[in-house]
Amino acid sequence: MFVAEAYAQTTTAAPAAAETHAGTEVPHGAEHGGGVFPPFDARTYPSQLLWLAITFGLFYLFLQKVVMPRIGGILEVRRDRIAHDLDSAARMKAEADASIAAYEQELADARAKSNKIAQDARDTVKAAADAERKQVEARLNERLAKAEASIAATRSAAMKDVGAIAQETATAIVQALVGGSVDKTAVANAVKSVRE
Amino acid sequence: MNGREGVKVAGTDPIHQFQIRSLVDLHVGGLDVSFTNSSLFMVATVAIAGAFLYYSTATRGLIPSRMQSVSEMSYEFVANLLRDAAGKEGMRFFPLVFSLFMFILVANLLGMVPYFFTVTSHIIVTFALALLVIGTVVIYGMMKHGLGFLKLFVPHGIPAALVPLVVLIEVISFLSRPISLSVRLFANMLAGHITLKVFAGFVTSLSAFGAIGVAGAILPLAMTVALTGLEFLVAFLQAYVFAVLTCMYLNDALHPGH
C-alpha cells in the first residue's frame, strides 16, 4: 500500500494540471501528447491497484474456497478409486489362485480316490479268483485222491487176481506140457514163490 | 475529439495499446479509482479463468473430459512446482501460487487477442503481485521463525570477516527480488507487444506503397506471424517463471537457514 500512498502525493498535482485544459476528463496518457509512457503514468496507479486488489482478491478466494477443493477432491477420488480397483484386482487374483489350488487339490484327491477304488476292485476280484481257484484245486485234489484210491483198490484187487490167474495159467501150461493131473497146491506155491 | 485522435494514432502507434482509458469515472477521497479498460480486463481475466476452472470441473468426472483435464493439469502442474521447490509445508501457499499462475497466464493470453488490453504490461500490476509474494514471504517468515528468519541473510560456513559483506549482498539481492520479479514480467509483455505492433505496423505502412510495398511487406508479415507464436510461448513462460520464483521465495520463508 505504501506505493499507492506515495503516488497519491504526485497524483494530487497531476490531475489538477490535467483538469485545467481537459476539464472533467479523467487523466490518461493519450490526451497529453508527448506525455508519460502509459505504464509509468502514476495517475493510473490507484485505480489499477484498487481493481487488481478487488479482482485478484476475489479470484484468490474463489479458487481457494471453490475450485481447488473441487479439483483436489476429484484427484483424490480418482486416486482412491484406482487404489481400490488395484486392491480388488489383487484380491480377485488371490481368489483365482485359491480356486485354482483348490481345483488342483480336488483333482489330486479324486485321482487318489479313483486309484484306491480301482485297487480295491482289483484286490477284491483277485481275492475272489484266489478263493475260487483254491476251491477248484481242493475239489480237484479231492477227486485226484479219490481216483488214486480207486486206482490203488483196483490195482490191489487186480494184484489179488494175478495170483489166481497165474496159478490157473501155470496149471494150464503145466498140464499142456506135462499132461495128467497137476498138483494145484504145488503150482500155487511155485507161483507164489516166483511172485515174491 | 480526443477519442478520434486516439483511434487515428492507434493505427501505428505501438504505445497506444498500453493506454488506460476510464470507462466509469470514480473518485474516492481525491484518488482516481475509475473503472478503466485495465480494470475491465482484470475482471475479464478473473471471470474467464474462474469460469473455466469452475465449469470444466463441474461434472467432477472420474474420467476427465478434455476441459477438465486442462484444469487438472494446471492444478497438478502448479502443485508439483510448489512441492518440488518448497516441500510439503509449502503446500499451504498453494492457493496463492495457483491464483498467481492462473491470473498471470490468463491475463497474458488474453492480451494476445487483438485490441485487447494486457493487464500485465503495466509495471504497477506486476509490482503489486511481486510485493504480494515478497510480503507473504517476509510476514510468514517472521511469524514462523521470528528473528531466525534473518538467518536468510547469513549463509552457512562463511568466514566471520566476510559476514558483513555477504549480508550486505544478500540484503540487496533480497530487496531486488520484487523488482526483478515484476520487471521481468512487465518488460516481457511490454516489449513483446510493442515488437508485434511495430512489425504489424510495417505491413500496413509498406502496403500503402503499391505492388512493391506489398511484396516488401511479406517479410514483416512473416515476422509478425512468428512473433505471435513466440508471444504465446512467452505468455505461458512468464507465468511459469513467476510461479517458479514465487515457489523459491516461499521456500526461503519456510526454510530460511538454507
GROMACS .gro file of C-alpha atoms in nm:
model
  454
    1MET     CA    1   0.000   0.000   0.000
    2PHE     CA    2   0.287   0.236   0.054
    3VAL     CA    3   0.323   0.253  -0.320
    4ALA     CA    4  -0.031   0.372  -0.359
    5GLU     CA    5   0.016   0.635  -0.091
    6ALA     CA    6   0.343   0.752  -0.232
    7TYR     CA    7   0.196   0.801  -0.572
    8ALA     CA    8  -0.110   0.960  -0.423
    9GLN     CA    9   0.112   1.255  -0.342
   10THR     CA   10   0.211   1.302  -0.703
   11THR     CA   11  -0.140   1.238  -0.827
   12THR     CA   12  -0.279   1.540  -0.650
   13ALA     CA   13  -0.066   1.768  -0.860
   14ALA     CA   14  -0.103   1.594  -1.194
   15PRO     CA   15  -0.482   1.574  -1.221
   16ALA     CA   16  -0.501   1.936  -1.121
   17ALA     CA   17  -0.285   2.022  -1.416
   18ALA     CA   18  -0.484   1.793  -1.638
   19GLU     CA   19  -0.813   1.942  -1.532
   20THR     CA   20  -0.703   2.289  -1.634
   21HIS     CA   21  -0.713   2.203  -2.000
   22ALA     CA   22  -0.905   1.876  -2.017
   23GLY     CA   23  -1.192   1.971  -1.795
   24THR     CA   24  -1.366   1.670  -1.647
   25GLU     CA   25  -1.156   1.426  -1.847
   26VAL     CA   26  -1.006   1.155  -1.638
   27PRO     CA   27  -0.631   1.174  -1.667
   28HIS     CA   28  -0.489   0.939  -1.921
   29GLY     CA   29  -0.183   0.941  -2.136
   30ALA     CA   30  -0.332   0.992  -2.481
   31GLU     CA   31  -0.462   1.337  -2.418
   32HIS     CA   32  -0.128   1.472  -2.315
   33GLY     CA   33   0.059   1.412  -2.636
   34GLY     CA   34   0.424   1.352  -2.559
   35GLY     CA   35   0.316   1.280  -2.202
   36VAL     CA   36   0.418   0.997  -1.982
   37PHE     CA   37   0.472   0.647  -2.111
   38PRO     CA   38   0.143   0.482  -2.006
   39PRO     CA   39   0.290   0.213  -1.776
   40PHE     CA   40   0.479   0.485  -1.589
   41ASP     CA   41   0.180   0.717  -1.561
   42ALA     CA   42   0.140   0.728  -1.186
   43ARG     CA   43  -0.206   0.879  -1.213
   44THR     CA   44  -0.345   0.543  -1.322
   45TYR     CA   45  -0.183   0.357  -1.033
   46PRO     CA   46  -0.452   0.394  -0.765
   47SER     CA   47  -0.719   0.266  -0.998
   48GLN     CA   48  -0.506  -0.026  -1.116
   49LEU     CA   49  -0.408  -0.117  -0.762
   50LEU     CA   50  -0.763  -0.099  -0.633
   51TRP     CA   51  -0.909  -0.306  -0.914
   52LEU     CA   52  -0.624  -0.553  -0.903
   53ALA     CA   53  -0.682  -0.595  -0.529
   54ILE     CA   54  -1.055  -0.645  -0.584
   55THR     CA   55  -1.030  -0.880  -0.881
   56PHE     CA   56  -0.729  -1.079  -0.764
   57GLY     CA   57  -0.865  -1.098  -0.411
   58LEU     CA   58  -1.196  -1.237  -0.533
   59PHE     CA   59  -1.012  -1.471  -0.768
   60TYR     CA   60  -0.795  -1.596  -0.483
   61LEU     CA   61  -1.094  -1.654  -0.258
   62PHE     CA   62  -1.289  -1.824  -0.534
   63LEU     CA   63  -1.001  -2.059  -0.617
   64GLN     CA   64  -0.926  -2.129  -0.253
   65LYS     CA   65  -1.286  -2.190  -0.144
   66VAL     CA   66  -1.446  -2.343  -0.450
   67VAL     CA   67  -1.218  -2.452  -0.731
   68MET     CA   68  -0.922  -2.601  -0.551
   69PRO     CA   69  -1.116  -2.818  -0.305
   70ARG     CA   70  -1.315  -2.942  -0.601
   71ILE     CA   71  -1.015  -3.030  -0.821
   72GLY     CA   72  -0.833  -3.171  -0.519
   73GLY     CA   73  -1.141  -3.379  -0.441
   74ILE     CA   74  -1.165  -3.506  -0.799
   75LEU     CA   75  -0.800  -3.610  -0.798
   76GLU     CA   76  -0.830  -3.773  -0.458
   77VAL     CA   77  -1.142  -3.965  -0.555
   78ARG     CA   78  -0.965  -4.084  -0.867
   79ARG     CA   79  -0.655  -4.186  -0.673
   80ASP     CA   80  -0.870  -4.372  -0.417
   81ARG     CA   81  -1.069  -4.535  -0.693
   82ILE     CA   82  -0.754  -4.653  -0.871
   83ALA     CA   83  -0.606  -4.782  -0.546
   84HIS     CA   84  -0.934  -4.953  -0.464
   85ASP     CA   85  -0.954  -5.108  -0.810
   86LEU     CA   86  -0.597  -5.230  -0.782
   87ASP     CA   87  -0.679  -5.378  -0.443
   88SER     CA   88  -0.982  -5.559  -0.569
   89ALA     CA   89  -0.786  -5.679  -0.871
   90ALA     CA   90  -0.523  -5.819  -0.636
   91ARG     CA   91  -0.794  -5.975  -0.422
   92MET     CA   92  -0.959  -6.131  -0.725
   93LYS     CA   93  -0.627  -6.267  -0.840
   94ALA     CA   94  -0.571  -6.418  -0.495
   95GLU     CA   95  -0.919  -6.569  -0.513
   96ALA     CA   96  -0.850  -6.709  -0.857
   97ASP     CA   97  -0.522  -6.854  -0.735
   98ALA     CA   98  -0.700  -7.006  -0.436
   99SER     CA   99  -0.965  -7.164  -0.655
  100ILE     CA  100  -0.700  -7.298  -0.889
  101ALA     CA  101  -0.522  -7.450  -0.591
  102ALA     CA  102  -0.850  -7.594  -0.461
  103TYR     CA  103  -0.925  -7.735  -0.803
  104GLU     CA  104  -0.581  -7.893  -0.826
  105GLN     CA  105  -0.625  -8.033  -0.475
  106GLU     CA  106  -0.965  -8.176  -0.561
  107LEU     CA  107  -0.830  -8.322  -0.882
  108ALA     CA  108  -0.544  -8.488  -0.692
  109ASP     CA  109  -0.791  -8.619  -0.432
  110ALA     CA  110  -1.020  -8.755  -0.699
  111ARG     CA  111  -0.729  -8.919  -0.875
  112ALA     CA  112  -0.612  -9.078  -0.549
  113LYS     CA  113  -0.967  -9.190  -0.475
  114SER     CA  114  -1.011  -9.340  -0.819
  115ASN     CA  115  -0.680  -9.519  -0.786
  116LYS     CA  116  -0.793  -9.654  -0.449
  117ILE     CA  117  -1.125  -9.770  -0.589
  118ALA     CA  118  -0.952  -9.937  -0.882
  119GLN     CA  119  -0.702 -10.100  -0.646
  120ASP     CA  120  -0.980 -10.218  -0.417
  121ALA     CA  121  -1.172 -10.360  -0.707
  122ARG     CA  122  -0.862 -10.531  -0.833
  123ASP     CA  123  -0.791 -10.672  -0.487
  124THR     CA  124  -1.148 -10.792  -0.442
  125VAL     CA  125  -1.152 -10.957  -0.782
  126LYS     CA  126  -0.813 -11.112  -0.716
  127ALA     CA  127  -0.924 -11.241  -0.376
  128ALA     CA  128  -1.239 -11.388  -0.527
  129ALA     CA  129  -1.036 -11.551  -0.803
  130ASP     CA  130  -0.789 -11.688  -0.550
  131ALA     CA  131  -1.069 -11.829  -0.339
  132GLU     CA  132  -1.230 -11.989  -0.638
  133ARG     CA  133  -0.901 -12.131  -0.754
  134LYS     CA  134  -0.837 -12.276  -0.411
  135GLN     CA  135  -1.185 -12.425  -0.410
  136VAL     CA  136  -1.133 -12.574  -0.753
  137GLU     CA  137  -0.792 -12.704  -0.653
  138ALA     CA  138  -0.934 -12.856  -0.338
  139ARG     CA  139  -1.205 -13.020  -0.539
  140LEU     CA  140  -0.956 -13.147  -0.792
  141ASN     CA  141  -0.724 -13.276  -0.518
  142GLU     CA  142  -1.019 -13.447  -0.360
  143ARG     CA  143  -1.108 -13.603  -0.688
  144LEU     CA  144  -0.749 -13.698  -0.752
  145ALA     CA  145  -0.726 -13.861  -0.414
  146LYS     CA  146  -1.044 -14.048  -0.483
  147ALA     CA  147  -0.914 -14.156  -0.819
  148GLU     CA  148  -0.583 -14.261  -0.670
  149ALA     CA  149  -0.764 -14.457  -0.404
  150SER     CA  150  -0.979 -14.626  -0.660
  151ILE     CA  151  -0.671 -14.698  -0.873
  152ALA     CA  152  -0.498 -14.841  -0.569
  153ALA     CA  153  -0.805 -15.050  -0.489
  154THR     CA  154  -0.831 -15.164  -0.845
  155ARG     CA  155  -0.465 -15.247  -0.851
  156SER     CA  156  -0.473 -15.436  -0.525
  157ALA     CA  157  -0.777 -15.620  -0.647
  158ALA     CA  158  -0.604 -15.685  -0.973
  159MET     CA  159  -0.292 -15.797  -0.794
  160LYS     CA  160  -0.505 -16.033  -0.587
  161ASP     CA  161  -0.645 -16.179  -0.906
  162VAL     CA  162  -0.298 -16.205  -1.060
  163GLY     CA  163  -0.213 -16.496  -0.830
  164ALA     CA  164  -0.520 -16.688  -0.925
  165ILE     CA  165  -0.473 -16.612  -1.292
  166ALA     CA  166  -0.105 -16.705  -1.276
  167GLN     CA  167  -0.196 -17.029  -1.091
  168GLU     CA  168  -0.458 -17.114  -1.348
  169THR     CA  169  -0.232 -17.022  -1.633
  170ALA     CA  170   0.060 -17.210  -1.481
  171THR     CA  171  -0.169 -17.515  -1.419
  172ALA     CA  172  -0.291 -17.496  -1.776
  173ILE     CA  173   0.066 -17.464  -1.911
  174VAL     CA  174   0.198 -17.742  -1.697
  175GLN     CA  175  -0.100 -17.957  -1.797
  176ALA     CA  176  -0.033 -17.882  -2.160
  177LEU     CA  177   0.338 -17.958  -2.128
  178VAL     CA  178   0.339 -18.242  -1.889
  179GLY     CA  179  -0.018 -18.367  -1.919
  180GLY     CA  180  -0.200 -18.559  -1.646
  181SER     CA  181  -0.308 -18.406  -1.334
  182VAL     CA  182  -0.133 -18.125  -1.178
  183ASP     CA  183  -0.091 -18.066  -0.809
  184LYS     CA  184  -0.268 -17.737  -0.765
  185THR     CA  185  -0.102 -17.670  -0.428
  186ALA     CA  186   0.246 -17.714  -0.578
  187VAL     CA  187   0.162 -17.482  -0.861
  188ALA     CA  188   0.025 -17.230  -0.619
  189ASN     CA  189   0.339 -17.247  -0.410
  190ALA     CA  190   0.555 -17.215  -0.719
  191VAL     CA  191   0.364 -16.912  -0.846
  192LYS     CA  192   0.372 -16.764  -0.503
  193SER     CA  193   0.747 -16.808  -0.478
  194VAL     CA  194   0.800 -16.653  -0.819
  195ARG     CA  195   0.586 -16.352  -0.738
  196GLU     CA  196   0.757 -16.289  -0.413
  197MET     CA  197  -1.207   1.487  -3.043
  198ASN     CA  198  -0.975   1.309  -2.816
  199GLY     CA  199  -1.132   0.977  -2.896
  200ARG     CA  200  -1.092   1.026  -3.269
  201GLU     CA  201  -0.734   1.135  -3.226
  202GLY     CA  202  -0.680   0.819  -3.024
  203VAL     CA  203  -0.822   0.600  -3.299
  204LYS     CA  204  -0.610   0.770  -3.563
  205VAL     CA  205  -0.298   0.727  -3.356
  206ALA     CA  206  -0.391   0.365  -3.279
  207GLY     CA  207  -0.310   0.276  -3.639
  208THR     CA  208   0.064   0.274  -3.600
  209ASP     CA  209   0.149   0.396  -3.252
  210PRO     CA  210   0.289   0.091  -3.065
  211ILE     CA  211   0.235   0.263  -2.731
  212HIS     CA  212  -0.132   0.327  -2.779
  213GLN     CA  213  -0.228  -0.026  -2.677
  214PHE     CA  214  -0.099   0.039  -2.327
  215GLN     CA  215  -0.308   0.347  -2.265
  216ILE     CA  216  -0.552   0.333  -1.984
  217ARG     CA  217  -0.889   0.488  -2.050
  218SER     CA  218  -1.156   0.540  -1.793
  219LEU     CA  219  -1.482   0.360  -1.860
  220VAL     CA  220  -1.666   0.461  -1.542
  221ASP     CA  221  -1.528   0.759  -1.354
  222LEU     CA  222  -1.482   0.700  -0.984
  223HIS     CA  223  -1.313   0.928  -0.735
  224VAL     CA  224  -1.270   0.830  -0.374
  225GLY     CA  225  -1.110   1.070  -0.131
  226GLY     CA  226  -0.928   1.258  -0.404
  227LEU     CA  227  -0.795   0.940  -0.561
  228ASP     CA  228  -0.890   0.849  -0.914
  229VAL     CA  229  -1.004   0.488  -0.890
  230SER     CA  230  -1.206   0.487  -1.210
  231PHE     CA  231  -1.313   0.160  -1.367
  232THR     CA  232  -1.080   0.157  -1.667
  233ASN     CA  233  -1.008  -0.071  -1.960
  234SER     CA  234  -0.737  -0.222  -1.740
  235SER     CA  235  -0.996  -0.291  -1.468
  236LEU     CA  236  -1.227  -0.438  -1.731
  237PHE     CA  237  -0.959  -0.682  -1.842
  238MET     CA  238  -0.873  -0.771  -1.485
  239VAL     CA  239  -1.238  -0.859  -1.436
  240ALA     CA  240  -1.237  -1.046  -1.766
  241THR     CA  241  -0.921  -1.236  -1.670
  242VAL     CA  242  -1.064  -1.338  -1.336
  243ALA     CA  243  -1.403  -1.419  -1.485
  244ILE     CA  244  -1.262  -1.629  -1.768
  245ALA     CA  245  -1.011  -1.814  -1.553
  246GLY     CA  246  -1.262  -1.868  -1.272
  247ALA     CA  247  -1.543  -1.973  -1.505
  248PHE     CA  248  -1.318  -2.210  -1.694
  249LEU     CA  249  -1.192  -2.378  -1.379
  250TYR     CA  250  -1.543  -2.385  -1.234
  251TYR     CA  251  -1.739  -2.518  -1.530
  252SER     CA  252  -1.474  -2.757  -1.664
  253THR     CA  253  -1.474  -2.938  -1.330
  254ALA     CA  254  -1.849  -2.911  -1.271
  255THR     CA  255  -1.919  -3.274  -1.363
  256ARG     CA  256  -1.636  -3.397  -1.138
  257GLY     CA  257  -1.579  -3.674  -1.390
  258LEU     CA  258  -1.384  -3.974  -1.276
  259ILE     CA  259  -1.266  -3.992  -1.634
  260PRO     CA  260  -1.196  -3.626  -1.713
  261SER     CA  261  -1.324  -3.452  -2.020
  262ARG     CA  262  -1.073  -3.253  -2.224
  263MET     CA  263  -1.153  -2.929  -2.047
  264GLN     CA  264  -1.142  -3.096  -1.708
  265SER     CA  265  -0.802  -3.240  -1.800
  266VAL     CA  266  -0.674  -2.890  -1.870
  267SER     CA  267  -0.790  -2.771  -1.528
  268GLU     CA  268  -0.647  -3.076  -1.355
  269MET     CA  269  -0.319  -3.045  -1.542
  270SER     CA  270  -0.274  -2.681  -1.444
  271TYR     CA  271  -0.362  -2.770  -1.085
  272GLU     CA  272  -0.115  -3.056  -1.068
  273PHE     CA  273   0.147  -2.859  -1.262
  274VAL     CA  274   0.149  -2.582  -1.002
  275ALA     CA  275   0.118  -2.832  -0.717
  276ASN     CA  276   0.428  -3.019  -0.835
  277LEU     CA  277   0.612  -2.693  -0.890
  278LEU     CA  278   0.545  -2.584  -0.534
  279ARG     CA  279   0.609  -2.927  -0.381
  280ASP     CA  280   0.942  -2.959  -0.562
  281ALA     CA  281   1.059  -2.612  -0.460
  282ALA     CA  282   0.921  -2.574  -0.107
  283GLY     CA  283   0.837  -2.925   0.007
  284LYS     CA  284   0.518  -3.044   0.175
  285GLU     CA  285   0.489  -2.745   0.411
  286GLY     CA  286   0.493  -2.523   0.107
  287MET     CA  287   0.151  -2.656   0.010
  288ARG     CA  288  -0.013  -2.408   0.248
  289PHE     CA  289   0.072  -2.143  -0.013
  290PHE     CA  290  -0.077  -2.346  -0.295
  291PRO     CA  291  -0.387  -2.126  -0.334
  292LEU     CA  292  -0.165  -1.818  -0.362
  293VAL     CA  293   0.072  -1.967  -0.620
  294PHE     CA  294  -0.211  -2.123  -0.818
  295SER     CA  295  -0.406  -1.796  -0.823
  296LEU     CA  296  -0.096  -1.604  -0.931
  297PHE     CA  297  -0.013  -1.853  -1.205
  298MET     CA  298  -0.367  -1.867  -1.343
  299PHE     CA  299  -0.416  -1.490  -1.319
  300ILE     CA  300  -0.091  -1.407  -1.498
  301LEU     CA  301  -0.132  -1.683  -1.755
  302VAL     CA  302  -0.487  -1.585  -1.848
  303ALA     CA  303  -0.405  -1.213  -1.842
  304ASN     CA  304  -0.108  -1.273  -2.073
  305LEU     CA  305  -0.304  -1.494  -2.310
  306LEU     CA  306  -0.599  -1.255  -2.313
  307GLY     CA  307  -0.356  -0.980  -2.409
  308MET     CA  308  -0.273  -1.177  -2.723
  309VAL     CA  309  -0.620  -1.116  -2.863
  310PRO     CA  310  -0.609  -0.816  -3.099
  311TYR     CA  311  -0.747  -0.492  -2.949
  312PHE     CA  312  -0.740  -0.646  -2.602
  313PHE     CA  313  -0.561  -0.476  -2.317
  314THR     CA  314  -0.275  -0.659  -2.148
  315VAL     CA  315  -0.313  -0.621  -1.773
  316THR     CA  316   0.040  -0.748  -1.705
  317SER     CA  317   0.201  -0.493  -1.936
  318HIS     CA  318   0.176  -0.237  -1.656
  319ILE     CA  319   0.457  -0.228  -1.405
  320ILE     CA  320   0.228  -0.134  -1.119
  321VAL     CA  321   0.025  -0.453  -1.161
  322THR     CA  322   0.326  -0.684  -1.178
  323PHE     CA  323   0.495  -0.492  -0.896
  324ALA     CA  324   0.188  -0.529  -0.677
  325LEU     CA  325   0.183  -0.902  -0.744
  326ALA     CA  326   0.557  -0.927  -0.670
  327LEU     CA  327   0.507  -0.730  -0.347
  328LEU     CA  328   0.228  -0.966  -0.253
  329VAL     CA  329   0.472  -1.255  -0.289
  330ILE     CA  330   0.758  -1.088  -0.104
  331GLY     CA  331   0.519  -0.956   0.160
  332THR     CA  332   0.390  -1.307   0.216
  333VAL     CA  333   0.748  -1.436   0.241
  334VAL     CA  334   0.852  -1.171   0.493
  335ILE     CA  335   0.538  -1.182   0.707
  336TYR     CA  336   0.514  -1.561   0.713
  337GLY     CA  337   0.888  -1.598   0.766
  338MET     CA  338   0.880  -1.357   1.059
  339MET     CA  339   0.574  -1.524   1.208
  340LYS     CA  340   0.718  -1.871   1.180
  341HIS     CA  341   1.083  -1.812   1.262
  342GLY     CA  342   1.082  -1.474   1.436
  343LEU     CA  343   1.429  -1.324   1.421
  344GLY     CA  344   1.554  -1.661   1.296
  345PHE     CA  345   1.418  -1.552   0.961
  346LEU     CA  346   1.716  -1.314   0.938
  347LYS     CA  347   1.940  -1.619   0.903
  348LEU     CA  348   1.828  -1.597   0.543
  349PHE     CA  349   2.088  -1.322   0.502
  350VAL     CA  350   2.370  -1.516   0.666
  351PRO     CA  351   2.462  -1.823   0.465
  352HIS     CA  352   2.630  -2.112   0.643
  353GLY     CA  353   3.001  -2.166   0.650
  354ILE     CA  354   3.148  -1.829   0.556
  355PRO     CA  355   3.443  -1.674   0.737
  356ALA     CA  356   3.346  -1.420   1.006
  357ALA     CA  357   3.539  -1.145   0.829
  358LEU     CA  358   3.322  -1.181   0.522
  359VAL     CA  359   2.990  -1.181   0.708
  360PRO     CA  360   2.915  -0.807   0.679
  361LEU     CA  361   2.990  -0.807   0.308
  362VAL     CA  362   2.789  -1.120   0.239
  363VAL     CA  363   2.498  -0.995   0.448
  364LEU     CA  364   2.500  -0.672   0.253
  365ILE     CA  365   2.495  -0.861  -0.076
  366GLU     CA  366   2.219  -1.091   0.049
  367VAL     CA  367   2.009  -0.798   0.166
  368ILE     CA  368   2.049  -0.621  -0.165
  369SER     CA  369   1.964  -0.936  -0.356
  370PHE     CA  370   1.658  -0.988  -0.133
  371LEU     CA  371   1.541  -0.633  -0.186
  372SER     CA  372   1.589  -0.661  -0.560
  373ARG     CA  373   1.367  -0.967  -0.576
  374PRO     CA  374   1.032  -0.785  -0.605
  375ILE     CA  375   1.187  -0.554  -0.864
  376SER     CA  376   1.331  -0.832  -1.079
  377LEU     CA  377   1.017  -1.040  -1.038
  378SER     CA  378   0.789  -0.758  -1.150
  379VAL     CA  379   1.014  -0.604  -1.415
  380ARG     CA  380   1.073  -0.941  -1.583
  381LEU     CA  381   0.703  -1.000  -1.639
  382PHE     CA  382   0.621  -0.639  -1.723
  383ALA     CA  383   0.913  -0.592  -1.962
  384ASN     CA  384   0.848  -0.918  -2.143
  385MET     CA  385   0.484  -0.838  -2.205
  386LEU     CA  386   0.553  -0.477  -2.293
  387ALA     CA  387   0.841  -0.550  -2.528
  388GLY     CA  388   0.660  -0.837  -2.694
  389HIS     CA  389   0.351  -0.634  -2.765
  390ILE     CA  390   0.550  -0.336  -2.890
  391THR     CA  391   0.757  -0.554  -3.122
  392LEU     CA  392   0.447  -0.723  -3.253
  393LYS     CA  393   0.279  -0.389  -3.311
  394VAL     CA  394   0.585  -0.242  -3.484
  395PHE     CA  395   0.617  -0.531  -3.726
  396ALA     CA  396   0.245  -0.537  -3.791
  397GLY     CA  397   0.267  -0.161  -3.843
  398PHE     CA  398   0.533  -0.216  -4.112
  399VAL     CA  399   0.294  -0.438  -4.300
  400THR     CA  400   0.024  -0.172  -4.320
  401SER     CA  401   0.264   0.115  -4.391
  402LEU     CA  402   0.451  -0.074  -4.664
  403SER     CA  403   0.138  -0.198  -4.836
  404ALA     CA  404   0.043   0.165  -4.888
  405PHE     CA  405   0.326   0.190  -5.148
  406GLY     CA  406   0.161  -0.021  -5.418
  407ALA     CA  407   0.281  -0.355  -5.551
  408ILE     CA  408   0.645  -0.321  -5.443
  409GLY     CA  409   0.535  -0.223  -5.097
  410VAL     CA  410   0.305  -0.523  -5.071
  411ALA     CA  411   0.591  -0.750  -5.181
  412GLY     CA  412   0.815  -0.587  -4.924
  413ALA     CA  413   0.552  -0.637  -4.658
  414ILE     CA  414   0.583  -1.015  -4.680
  415LEU     CA  415   0.889  -1.024  -4.456
  416PRO     CA  416   0.739  -0.821  -4.168
  417LEU     CA  417   0.419  -1.021  -4.208
  418ALA     CA  418   0.613  -1.344  -4.165
  419MET     CA  419   0.787  -1.188  -3.867
  420THR     CA  420   0.451  -1.090  -3.719
  421VAL     CA  421   0.325  -1.445  -3.753
  422ALA     CA  422   0.642  -1.589  -3.600
  423LEU     CA  423   0.638  -1.332  -3.320
  424THR     CA  424   0.276  -1.411  -3.243
  425GLY     CA  425   0.377  -1.772  -3.185
  426LEU     CA  426   0.670  -1.660  -2.976
  427GLU     CA  427   0.447  -1.430  -2.773
  428PHE     CA  428   0.214  -1.716  -2.689
  429LEU     CA  429   0.517  -1.905  -2.564
  430VAL     CA  430   0.633  -1.603  -2.365
  431ALA     CA  431   0.283  -1.558  -2.222
  432PHE     CA  432   0.300  -1.909  -2.077
  433LEU     CA  433   0.668  -1.894  -1.991
  434GLN     CA  434   0.640  -1.572  -1.791
  435ALA     CA  435   0.350  -1.708  -1.589
  436TYR     CA  436   0.558  -2.019  -1.527
  437VAL     CA  437   0.870  -1.822  -1.432
  438PHE     CA  438   0.669  -1.603  -1.197
  439ALA     CA  439   0.521  -1.910  -1.031
  440VAL     CA  440   0.859  -2.087  -1.005
  441LEU     CA  441   1.028  -1.786  -0.848
  442THR     CA  442   0.734  -1.742  -0.612
  443CYS     CA  443   0.780  -2.103  -0.503
  444MET     CA  444   1.151  -2.049  -0.447
  445TYR     CA  445   1.097  -1.734  -0.244
  446LEU     CA  446   0.830  -1.907  -0.038
  447ASN     CA  447   1.081  -2.182   0.028
  448ASP     CA  448   1.301  -1.915   0.188
  449ALA     CA  449   1.016  -1.824   0.421
  450LEU     CA  450   0.980  -2.187   0.524
  451HIS     CA  451   1.350  -2.275   0.547
  452PRO     CA  452   1.549  -1.955   0.595
  453GLY     CA  453   1.861  -2.137   0.712
  454HIS     CA  454   1.943  -2.287   0.375
   0.00000   0.00000   0.00000
